[in-house]
Tab-separated table of C-alpha atoms in Angstrom:
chain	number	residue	atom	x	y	z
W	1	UNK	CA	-37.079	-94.169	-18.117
W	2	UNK	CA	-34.308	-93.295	-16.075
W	3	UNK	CA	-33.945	-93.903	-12.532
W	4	UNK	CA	-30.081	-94.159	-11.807
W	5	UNK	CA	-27.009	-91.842	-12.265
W	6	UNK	CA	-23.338	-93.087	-12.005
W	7	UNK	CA	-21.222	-90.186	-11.349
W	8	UNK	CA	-16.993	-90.842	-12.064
W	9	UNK	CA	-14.424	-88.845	-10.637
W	10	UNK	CA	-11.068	-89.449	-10.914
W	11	UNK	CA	-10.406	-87.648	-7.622
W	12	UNK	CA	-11.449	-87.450	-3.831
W	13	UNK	CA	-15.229	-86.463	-3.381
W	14	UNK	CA	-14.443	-84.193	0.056
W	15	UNK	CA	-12.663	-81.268	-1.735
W	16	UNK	CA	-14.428	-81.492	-5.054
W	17	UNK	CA	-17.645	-78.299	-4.720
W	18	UNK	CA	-18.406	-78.705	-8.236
W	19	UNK	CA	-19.616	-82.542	-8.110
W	20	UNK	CA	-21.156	-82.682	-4.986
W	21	UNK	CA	-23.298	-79.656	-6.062
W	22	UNK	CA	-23.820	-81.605	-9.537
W	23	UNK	CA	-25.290	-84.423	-7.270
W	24	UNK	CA	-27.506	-81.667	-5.308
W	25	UNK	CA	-29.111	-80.297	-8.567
W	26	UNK	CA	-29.987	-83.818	-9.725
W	27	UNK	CA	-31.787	-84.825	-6.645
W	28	UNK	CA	-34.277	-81.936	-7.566
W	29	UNK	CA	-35.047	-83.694	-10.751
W	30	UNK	CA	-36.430	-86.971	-8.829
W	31	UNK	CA	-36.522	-89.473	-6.900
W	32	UNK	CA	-32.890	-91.149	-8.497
W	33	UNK	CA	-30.124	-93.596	-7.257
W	34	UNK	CA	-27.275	-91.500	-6.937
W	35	UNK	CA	-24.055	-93.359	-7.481
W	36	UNK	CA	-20.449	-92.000	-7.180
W	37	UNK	CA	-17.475	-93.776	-8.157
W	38	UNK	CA	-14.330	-92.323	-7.130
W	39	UNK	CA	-10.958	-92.524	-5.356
W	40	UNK	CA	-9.350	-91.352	-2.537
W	41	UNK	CA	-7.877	-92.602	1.137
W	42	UNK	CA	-10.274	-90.627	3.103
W	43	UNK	CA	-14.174	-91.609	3.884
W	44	UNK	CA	-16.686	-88.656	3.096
W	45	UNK	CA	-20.111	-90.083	3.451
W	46	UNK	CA	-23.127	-87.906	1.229
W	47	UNK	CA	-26.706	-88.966	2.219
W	48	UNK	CA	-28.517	-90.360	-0.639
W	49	UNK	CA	-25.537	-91.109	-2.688
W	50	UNK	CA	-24.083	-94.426	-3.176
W	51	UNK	CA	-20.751	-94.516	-2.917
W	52	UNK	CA	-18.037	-96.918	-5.017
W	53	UNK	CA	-15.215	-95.631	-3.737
W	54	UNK	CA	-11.794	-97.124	-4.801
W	55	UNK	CA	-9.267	-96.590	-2.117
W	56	UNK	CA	-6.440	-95.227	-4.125
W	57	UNK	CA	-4.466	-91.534	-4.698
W	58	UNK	CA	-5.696	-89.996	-7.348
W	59	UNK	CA	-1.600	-89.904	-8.420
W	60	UNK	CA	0.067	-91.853	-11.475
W	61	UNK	CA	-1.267	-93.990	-14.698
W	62	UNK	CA	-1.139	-97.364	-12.359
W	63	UNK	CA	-3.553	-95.967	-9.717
W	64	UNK	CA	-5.344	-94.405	-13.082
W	65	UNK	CA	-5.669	-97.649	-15.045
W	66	UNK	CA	-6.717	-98.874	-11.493
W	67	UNK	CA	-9.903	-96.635	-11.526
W	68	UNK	CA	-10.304	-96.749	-15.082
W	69	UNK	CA	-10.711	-100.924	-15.510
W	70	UNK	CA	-12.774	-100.862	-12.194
W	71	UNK	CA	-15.042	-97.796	-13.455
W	72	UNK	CA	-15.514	-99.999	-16.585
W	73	UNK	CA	-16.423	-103.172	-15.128
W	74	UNK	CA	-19.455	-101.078	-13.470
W	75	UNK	CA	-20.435	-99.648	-16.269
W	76	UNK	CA	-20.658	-102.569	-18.088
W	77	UNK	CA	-22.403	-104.256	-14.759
W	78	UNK	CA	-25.702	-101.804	-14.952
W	79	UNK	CA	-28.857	-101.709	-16.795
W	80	UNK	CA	-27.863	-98.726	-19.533
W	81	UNK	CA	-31.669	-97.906	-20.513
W	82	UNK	CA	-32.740	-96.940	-16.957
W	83	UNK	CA	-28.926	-95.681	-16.377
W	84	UNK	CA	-27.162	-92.052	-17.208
W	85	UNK	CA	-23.624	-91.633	-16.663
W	86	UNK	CA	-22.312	-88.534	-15.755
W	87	UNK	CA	-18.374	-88.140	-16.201
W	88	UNK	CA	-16.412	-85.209	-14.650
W	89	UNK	CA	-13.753	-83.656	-15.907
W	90	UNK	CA	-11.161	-85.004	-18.471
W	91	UNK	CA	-9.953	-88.037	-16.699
W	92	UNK	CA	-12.702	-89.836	-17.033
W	93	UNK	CA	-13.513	-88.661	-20.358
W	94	UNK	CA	-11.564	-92.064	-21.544
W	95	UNK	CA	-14.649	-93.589	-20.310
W	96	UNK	CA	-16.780	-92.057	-22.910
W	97	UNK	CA	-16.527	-94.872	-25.286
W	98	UNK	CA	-17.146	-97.757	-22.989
W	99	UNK	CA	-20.468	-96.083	-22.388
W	100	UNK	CA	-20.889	-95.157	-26.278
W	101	UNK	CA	-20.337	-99.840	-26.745
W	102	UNK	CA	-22.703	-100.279	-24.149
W	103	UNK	CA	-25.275	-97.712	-25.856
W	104	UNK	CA	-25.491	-95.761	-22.844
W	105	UNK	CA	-25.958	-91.807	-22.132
W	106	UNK	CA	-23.370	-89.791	-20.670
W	107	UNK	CA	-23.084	-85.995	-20.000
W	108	UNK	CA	-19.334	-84.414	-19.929
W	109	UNK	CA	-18.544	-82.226	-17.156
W	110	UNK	CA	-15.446	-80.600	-18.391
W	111	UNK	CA	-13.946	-78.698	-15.171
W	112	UNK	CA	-10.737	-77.548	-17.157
W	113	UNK	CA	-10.013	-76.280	-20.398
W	114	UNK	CA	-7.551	-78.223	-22.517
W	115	UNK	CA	-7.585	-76.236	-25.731
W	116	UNK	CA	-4.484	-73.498	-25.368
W	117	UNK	CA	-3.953	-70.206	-28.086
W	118	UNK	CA	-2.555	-70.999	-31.101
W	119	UNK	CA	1.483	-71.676	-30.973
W	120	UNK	CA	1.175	-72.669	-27.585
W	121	UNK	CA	2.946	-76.356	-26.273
W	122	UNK	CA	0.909	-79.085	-25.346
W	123	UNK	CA	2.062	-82.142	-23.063
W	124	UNK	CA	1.921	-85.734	-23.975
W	125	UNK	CA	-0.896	-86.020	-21.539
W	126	UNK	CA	-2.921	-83.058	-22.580
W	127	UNK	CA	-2.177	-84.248	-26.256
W	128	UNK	CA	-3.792	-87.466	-25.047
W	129	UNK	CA	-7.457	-85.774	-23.503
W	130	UNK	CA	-7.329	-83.079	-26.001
W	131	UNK	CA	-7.611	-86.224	-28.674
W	132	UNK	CA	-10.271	-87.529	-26.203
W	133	UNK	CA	-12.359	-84.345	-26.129
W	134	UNK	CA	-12.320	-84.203	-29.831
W	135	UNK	CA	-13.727	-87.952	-30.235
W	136	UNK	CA	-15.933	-88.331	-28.103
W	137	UNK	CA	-17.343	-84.441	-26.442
W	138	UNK	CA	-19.683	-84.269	-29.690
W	139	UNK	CA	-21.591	-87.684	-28.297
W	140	UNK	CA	-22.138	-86.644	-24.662
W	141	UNK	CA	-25.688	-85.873	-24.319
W	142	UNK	CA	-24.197	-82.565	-23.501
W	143	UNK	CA	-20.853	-81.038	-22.511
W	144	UNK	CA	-21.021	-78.769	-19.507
W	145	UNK	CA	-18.221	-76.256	-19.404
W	146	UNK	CA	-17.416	-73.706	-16.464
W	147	UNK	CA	-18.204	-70.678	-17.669
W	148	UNK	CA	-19.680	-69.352	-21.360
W	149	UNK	CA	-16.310	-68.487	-22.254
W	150	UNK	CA	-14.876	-71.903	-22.168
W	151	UNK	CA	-17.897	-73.214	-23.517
W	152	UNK	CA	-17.685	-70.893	-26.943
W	153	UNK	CA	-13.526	-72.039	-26.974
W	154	UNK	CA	-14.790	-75.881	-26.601
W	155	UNK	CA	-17.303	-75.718	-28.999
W	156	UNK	CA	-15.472	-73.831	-31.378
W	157	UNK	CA	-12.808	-75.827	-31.668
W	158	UNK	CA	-14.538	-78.897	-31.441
W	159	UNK	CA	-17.452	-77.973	-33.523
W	160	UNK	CA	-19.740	-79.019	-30.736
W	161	UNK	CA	-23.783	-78.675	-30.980
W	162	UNK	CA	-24.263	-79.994	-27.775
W	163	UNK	CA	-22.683	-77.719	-25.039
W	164	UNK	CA	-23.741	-75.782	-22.116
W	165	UNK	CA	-21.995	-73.720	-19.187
W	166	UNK	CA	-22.368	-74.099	-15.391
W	167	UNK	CA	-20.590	-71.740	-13.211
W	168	UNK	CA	-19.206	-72.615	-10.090
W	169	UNK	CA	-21.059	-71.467	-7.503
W	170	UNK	CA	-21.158	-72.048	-4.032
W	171	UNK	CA	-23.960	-72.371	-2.093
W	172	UNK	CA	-24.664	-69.605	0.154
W	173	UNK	CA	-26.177	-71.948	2.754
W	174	UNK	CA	-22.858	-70.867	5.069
W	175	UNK	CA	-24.359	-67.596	7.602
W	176	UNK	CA	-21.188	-67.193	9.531
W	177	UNK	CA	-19.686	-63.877	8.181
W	178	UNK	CA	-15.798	-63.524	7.042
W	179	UNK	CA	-13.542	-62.105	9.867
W	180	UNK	CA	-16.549	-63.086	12.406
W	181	UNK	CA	-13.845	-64.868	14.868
W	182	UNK	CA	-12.218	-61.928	16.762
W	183	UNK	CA	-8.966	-61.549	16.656
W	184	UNK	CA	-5.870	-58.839	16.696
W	185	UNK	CA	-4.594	-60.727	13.456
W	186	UNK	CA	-5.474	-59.495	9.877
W	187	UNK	CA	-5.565	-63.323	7.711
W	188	UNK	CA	-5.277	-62.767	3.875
W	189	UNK	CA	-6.560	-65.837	2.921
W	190	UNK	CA	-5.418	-68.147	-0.108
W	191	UNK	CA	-7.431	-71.506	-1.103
W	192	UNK	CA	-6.619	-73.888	-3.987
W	193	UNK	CA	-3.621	-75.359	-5.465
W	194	UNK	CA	-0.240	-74.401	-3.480
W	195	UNK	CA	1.764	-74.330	-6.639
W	196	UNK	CA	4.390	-71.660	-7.706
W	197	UNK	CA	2.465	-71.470	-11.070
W	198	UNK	CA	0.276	-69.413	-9.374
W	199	UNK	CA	2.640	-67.132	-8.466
W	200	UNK	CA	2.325	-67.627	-4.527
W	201	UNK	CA	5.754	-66.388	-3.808
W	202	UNK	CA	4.375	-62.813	-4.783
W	203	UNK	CA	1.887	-62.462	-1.590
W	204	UNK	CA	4.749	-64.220	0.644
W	205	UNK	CA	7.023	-61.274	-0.411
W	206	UNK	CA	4.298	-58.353	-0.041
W	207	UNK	CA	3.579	-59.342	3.760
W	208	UNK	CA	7.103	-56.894	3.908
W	209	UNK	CA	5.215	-54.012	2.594
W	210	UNK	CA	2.164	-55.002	5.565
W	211	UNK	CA	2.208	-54.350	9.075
W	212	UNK	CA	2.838	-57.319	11.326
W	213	UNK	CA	-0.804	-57.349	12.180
W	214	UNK	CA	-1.268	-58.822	8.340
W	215	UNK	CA	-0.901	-62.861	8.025
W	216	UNK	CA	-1.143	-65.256	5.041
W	217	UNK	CA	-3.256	-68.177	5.245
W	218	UNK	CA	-2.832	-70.815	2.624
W	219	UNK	CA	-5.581	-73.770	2.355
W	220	UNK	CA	-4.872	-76.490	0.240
W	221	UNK	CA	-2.619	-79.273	-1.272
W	222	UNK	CA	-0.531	-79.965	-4.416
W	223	UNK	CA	-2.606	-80.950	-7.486
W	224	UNK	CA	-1.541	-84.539	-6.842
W	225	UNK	CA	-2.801	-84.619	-3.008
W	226	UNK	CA	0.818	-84.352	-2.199
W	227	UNK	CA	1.904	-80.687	-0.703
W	228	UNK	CA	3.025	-78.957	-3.304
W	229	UNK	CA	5.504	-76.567	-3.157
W	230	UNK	CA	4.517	-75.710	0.080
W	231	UNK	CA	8.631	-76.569	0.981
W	232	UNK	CA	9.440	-74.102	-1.539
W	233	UNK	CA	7.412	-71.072	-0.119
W	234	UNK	CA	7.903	-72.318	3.659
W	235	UNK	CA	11.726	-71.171	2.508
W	236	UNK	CA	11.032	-68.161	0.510
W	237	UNK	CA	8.671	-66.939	3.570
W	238	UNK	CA	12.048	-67.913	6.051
W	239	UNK	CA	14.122	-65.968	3.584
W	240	UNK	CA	12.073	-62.768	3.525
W	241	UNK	CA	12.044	-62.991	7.441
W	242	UNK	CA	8.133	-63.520	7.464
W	243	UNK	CA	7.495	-67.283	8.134
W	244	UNK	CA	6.003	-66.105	11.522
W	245	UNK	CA	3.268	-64.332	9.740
W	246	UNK	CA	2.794	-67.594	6.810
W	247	UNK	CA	0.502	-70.447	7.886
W	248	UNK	CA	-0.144	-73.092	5.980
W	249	UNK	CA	-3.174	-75.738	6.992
W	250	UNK	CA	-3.033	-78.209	3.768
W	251	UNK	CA	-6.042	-79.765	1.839
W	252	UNK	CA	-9.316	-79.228	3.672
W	253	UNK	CA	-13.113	-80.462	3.163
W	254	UNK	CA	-15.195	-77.962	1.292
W	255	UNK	CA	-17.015	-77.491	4.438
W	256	UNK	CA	-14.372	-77.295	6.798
W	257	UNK	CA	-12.457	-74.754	4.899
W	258	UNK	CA	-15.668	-72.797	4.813
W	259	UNK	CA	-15.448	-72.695	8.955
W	260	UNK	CA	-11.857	-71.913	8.185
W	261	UNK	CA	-12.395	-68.788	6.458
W	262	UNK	CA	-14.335	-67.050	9.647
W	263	UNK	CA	-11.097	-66.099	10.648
W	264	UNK	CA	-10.268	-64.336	7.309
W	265	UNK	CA	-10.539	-61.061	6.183
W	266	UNK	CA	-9.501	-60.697	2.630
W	267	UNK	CA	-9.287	-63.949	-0.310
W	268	UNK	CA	-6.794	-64.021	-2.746
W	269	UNK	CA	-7.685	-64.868	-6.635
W	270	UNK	CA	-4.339	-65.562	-8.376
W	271	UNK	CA	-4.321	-66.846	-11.556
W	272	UNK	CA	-1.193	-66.543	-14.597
W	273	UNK	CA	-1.924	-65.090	-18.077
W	274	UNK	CA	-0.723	-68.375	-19.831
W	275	UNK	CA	-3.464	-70.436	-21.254
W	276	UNK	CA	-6.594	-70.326	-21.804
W	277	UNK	CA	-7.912	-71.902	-19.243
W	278	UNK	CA	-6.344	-69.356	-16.841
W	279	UNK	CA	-7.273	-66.485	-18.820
W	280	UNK	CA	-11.131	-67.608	-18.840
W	281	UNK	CA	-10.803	-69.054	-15.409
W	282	UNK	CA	-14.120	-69.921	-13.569
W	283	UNK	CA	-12.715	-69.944	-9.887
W	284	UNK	CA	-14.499	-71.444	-7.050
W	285	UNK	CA	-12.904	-69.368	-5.125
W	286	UNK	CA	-14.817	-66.172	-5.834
W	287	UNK	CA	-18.163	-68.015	-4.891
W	288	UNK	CA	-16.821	-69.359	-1.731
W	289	UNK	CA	-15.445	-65.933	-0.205
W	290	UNK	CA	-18.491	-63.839	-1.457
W	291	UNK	CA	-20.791	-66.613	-0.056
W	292	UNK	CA	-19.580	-65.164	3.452
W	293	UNK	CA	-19.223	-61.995	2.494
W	294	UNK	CA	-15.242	-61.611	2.060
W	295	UNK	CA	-14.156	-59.097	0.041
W	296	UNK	CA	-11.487	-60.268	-2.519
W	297	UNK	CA	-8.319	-59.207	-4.189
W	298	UNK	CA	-7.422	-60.364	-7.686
W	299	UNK	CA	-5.276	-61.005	-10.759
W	300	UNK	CA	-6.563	-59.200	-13.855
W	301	UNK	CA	-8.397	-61.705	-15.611
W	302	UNK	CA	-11.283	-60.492	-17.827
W	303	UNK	CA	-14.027	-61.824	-15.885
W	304	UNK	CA	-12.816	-61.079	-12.365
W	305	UNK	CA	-11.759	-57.903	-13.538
W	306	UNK	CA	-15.001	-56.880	-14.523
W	307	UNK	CA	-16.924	-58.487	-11.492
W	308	UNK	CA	-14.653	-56.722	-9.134
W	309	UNK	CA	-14.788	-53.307	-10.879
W	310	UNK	CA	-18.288	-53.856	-11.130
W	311	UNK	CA	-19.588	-54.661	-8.008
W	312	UNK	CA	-16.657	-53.294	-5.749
W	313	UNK	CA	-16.331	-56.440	-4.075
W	314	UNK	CA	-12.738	-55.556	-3.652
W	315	UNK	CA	-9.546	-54.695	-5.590
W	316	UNK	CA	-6.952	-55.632	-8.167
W	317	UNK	CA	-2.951	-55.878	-8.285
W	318	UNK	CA	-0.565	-56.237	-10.728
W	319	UNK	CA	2.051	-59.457	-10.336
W	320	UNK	CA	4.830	-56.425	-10.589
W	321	UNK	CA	3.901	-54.293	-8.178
W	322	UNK	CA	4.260	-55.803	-4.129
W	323	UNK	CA	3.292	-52.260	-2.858
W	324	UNK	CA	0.483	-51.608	-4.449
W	325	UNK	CA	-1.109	-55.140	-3.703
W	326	UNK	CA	-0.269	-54.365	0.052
W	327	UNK	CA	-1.964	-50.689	0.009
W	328	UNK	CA	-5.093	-52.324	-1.469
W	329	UNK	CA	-4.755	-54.686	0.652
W	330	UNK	CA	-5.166	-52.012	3.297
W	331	UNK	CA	-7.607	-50.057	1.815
W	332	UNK	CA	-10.045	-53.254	1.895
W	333	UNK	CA	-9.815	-53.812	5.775
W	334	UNK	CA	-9.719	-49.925	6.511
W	335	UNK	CA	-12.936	-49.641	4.855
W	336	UNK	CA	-14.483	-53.224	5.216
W	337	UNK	CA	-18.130	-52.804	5.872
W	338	UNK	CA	-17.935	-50.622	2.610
W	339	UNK	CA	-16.644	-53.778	0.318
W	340	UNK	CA	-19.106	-56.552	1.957
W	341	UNK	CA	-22.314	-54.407	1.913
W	342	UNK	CA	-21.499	-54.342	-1.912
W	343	UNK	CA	-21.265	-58.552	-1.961
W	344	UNK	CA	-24.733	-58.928	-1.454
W	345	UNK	CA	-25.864	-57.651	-5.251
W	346	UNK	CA	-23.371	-59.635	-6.281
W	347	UNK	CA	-24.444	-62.536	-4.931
W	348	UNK	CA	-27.826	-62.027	-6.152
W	349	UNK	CA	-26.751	-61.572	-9.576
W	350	UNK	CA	-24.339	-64.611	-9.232
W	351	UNK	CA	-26.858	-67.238	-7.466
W	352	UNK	CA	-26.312	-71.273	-7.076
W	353	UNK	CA	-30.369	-70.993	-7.950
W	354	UNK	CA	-29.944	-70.003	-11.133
W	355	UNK	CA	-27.330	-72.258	-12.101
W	356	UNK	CA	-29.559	-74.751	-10.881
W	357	UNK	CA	-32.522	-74.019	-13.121
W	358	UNK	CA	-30.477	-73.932	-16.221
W	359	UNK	CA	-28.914	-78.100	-14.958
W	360	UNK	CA	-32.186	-78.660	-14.275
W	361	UNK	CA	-33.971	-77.555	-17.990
W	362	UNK	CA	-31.472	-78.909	-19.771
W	363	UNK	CA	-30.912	-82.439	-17.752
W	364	UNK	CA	-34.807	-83.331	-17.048
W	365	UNK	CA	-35.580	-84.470	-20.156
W	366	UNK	CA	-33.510	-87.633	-19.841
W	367	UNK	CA	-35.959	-88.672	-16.603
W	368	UNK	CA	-38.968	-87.108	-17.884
W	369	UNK	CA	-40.904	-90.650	-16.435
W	370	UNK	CA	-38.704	-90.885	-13.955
């Protein structure tokens, strides 16, 4: 029987939602040694978990062949028949097949999607973990995508049997309500990676078409805990004569940007139309601003077009068209009670609970004596 899970993460624990609510679901399955191995500079303590943490930036191959060689000499330290390992996202897929020599079980939490349309360039390192996927995903005891979409892409490609999707949901165990701290300011609220791929400029350049009661919040780092290109829209914002109205906090802890967004009013969705994994994004985002009730405003991608549309938890825009994201912008805040009374079927129909359940059905086996 089972009695111990060693979660990897090439990453810091404090802004990753989607593994510390992994952890949560397993506890339910129970009573298990939660382990998490992972890097990082800053100390986040979880109760119950067991942490291995390996004080290092998640930033370059020599910090990565750091993690990977001390990862392996755990593995290879633990008692594999009572033992599952549970590796998250692609980085420390190249861990898979020290657990396959040591005839342990793993499960493959795939938080991105490699695979891009057909014609489309890959990079020496997604060349690298696409290769990885495509060894090793069909031996995970299962591979856990973010939403069904990327899960039919993965296993068609892959011609997986053993695949499952997970949404990322937040836990709505946050009560304070967005906008709840009173104020004469209106924040628009961005959260995620400050990167011009995401077309950030575009809001900057709309707060023209606002009135100077409108602000832009930004919360978050660069993907490689560095800032970004934070400098690059701090000089865009100075050039469009609005860095007054532009505020930028940096990374935050899950739960601390949840305070945060009391202040907010609206949350941004931006995503590009470029790969795959864009087009069939599965942003926390949307869980964390409907889990206080925050109406959103979003790019165009299937899903969120058709959970915004259908639930009129807020409004689109068009990358092309400044005024029209500014009027909608309006619209939300001018009729605001209308937008988050609508959040809360929404939230029903997209519950943490039922991604739970599904974990949980698919997971116990493996500790059935546990």
């Amino acid at each position: 029987m089972r009695t111990e899970v060693y979660f990897f993460l090439y990453g810091e624990i404090n802004t990753d939602g989607r593994v510390q609510r992994s952890m949560d679901f397993l506890r339910s399955i129970g009573n298990l040694e939660i382990h998490l191995v992972s890097c990082g500079l800053i100390d986040y303590p979880i109760d119950g978990v067991i942490q291995h943490q390996i004080k290092l930036k998640p930033l370059g191959f020599k910090n990565y062949w750091r993690f990977w060689q001390e990862a392996k000499t755990i593995i290879k330290s633990v008692e594999t028949k009572t033992t599952l390992f549970y590796l998250h996202d692609y980085y420390s897929m190249l861990l898979a097949p020290i657990v396959k020599a040591v005839k342990g079980v793993f499960i493959y939490d795939a938080h991105e999607l490699l695979i891009k349309a057909p014609g489309q360039k890959y990079t020496l390192r997604e060349k690298l973990f696409i290769w990885v996927e495509r060894k090793w995903a069909k031996d995970a005891y299962k591979v856990i995508a973010a939403n069904v979409e990327r899960e039919n892409v993965m296993r068609d490609v892959y011609k997986l049997t053993n695949t499952m999707n997970i949404l990322n949901i937040a836990d709505y165990k946050y009560q304070q309500i967005a906008g709840s701290i009173k104020n004469d300011i209106n924040w628009v609220v961005y959260q995620g990676v400050i990167t011009e791929s995401r077309k950030l400029s575009f809001f900057i350049c709309a707060l023209k078409y606002l009135p100077s009661s409108y602000k832009l919040m930004f919360i978050g780092g660069g993907p490689d805990g560095g800032q970004g290109d934070r400098a690059l829209l701090e000089n865009i914002a100075q050039v469009e004569g609005v860095q007054s109205r532009v505020l930028f906090t940096g990374r935050m802890a899950n739960k601390d940007m949840m305070e945060r967004l009391k202040e907010c009013k609206v949350g941004i969705i931006t995503y590009p139309f470029n790969t795959y994994n864009n087009i069939y994004c599965s942003p926390n985002k949307l869980y964390e601003y409907t889990a206080i009730g925050m109406p959103v405003i979003s790019s165009k991608q299937p899903f969120l077009e058709k959970v915004v549309n259908e639930y009129h938890i807020g409004e689109l825009f068009d990358f092309e068209d400044r005024q029209t994201f500014a009027t909608n912008i309006e619209k939300i805040v001018s009729n605001y009670d209308a937008y988050t009374k609508n959040i809360s079927k929404f939230i029903c129909d997209y519950n943490i609970e039922n991604e739970k359940h599904k974990f949980v059905n698919a997971l116990s086996p493996l500790f059935e004596h546990s």
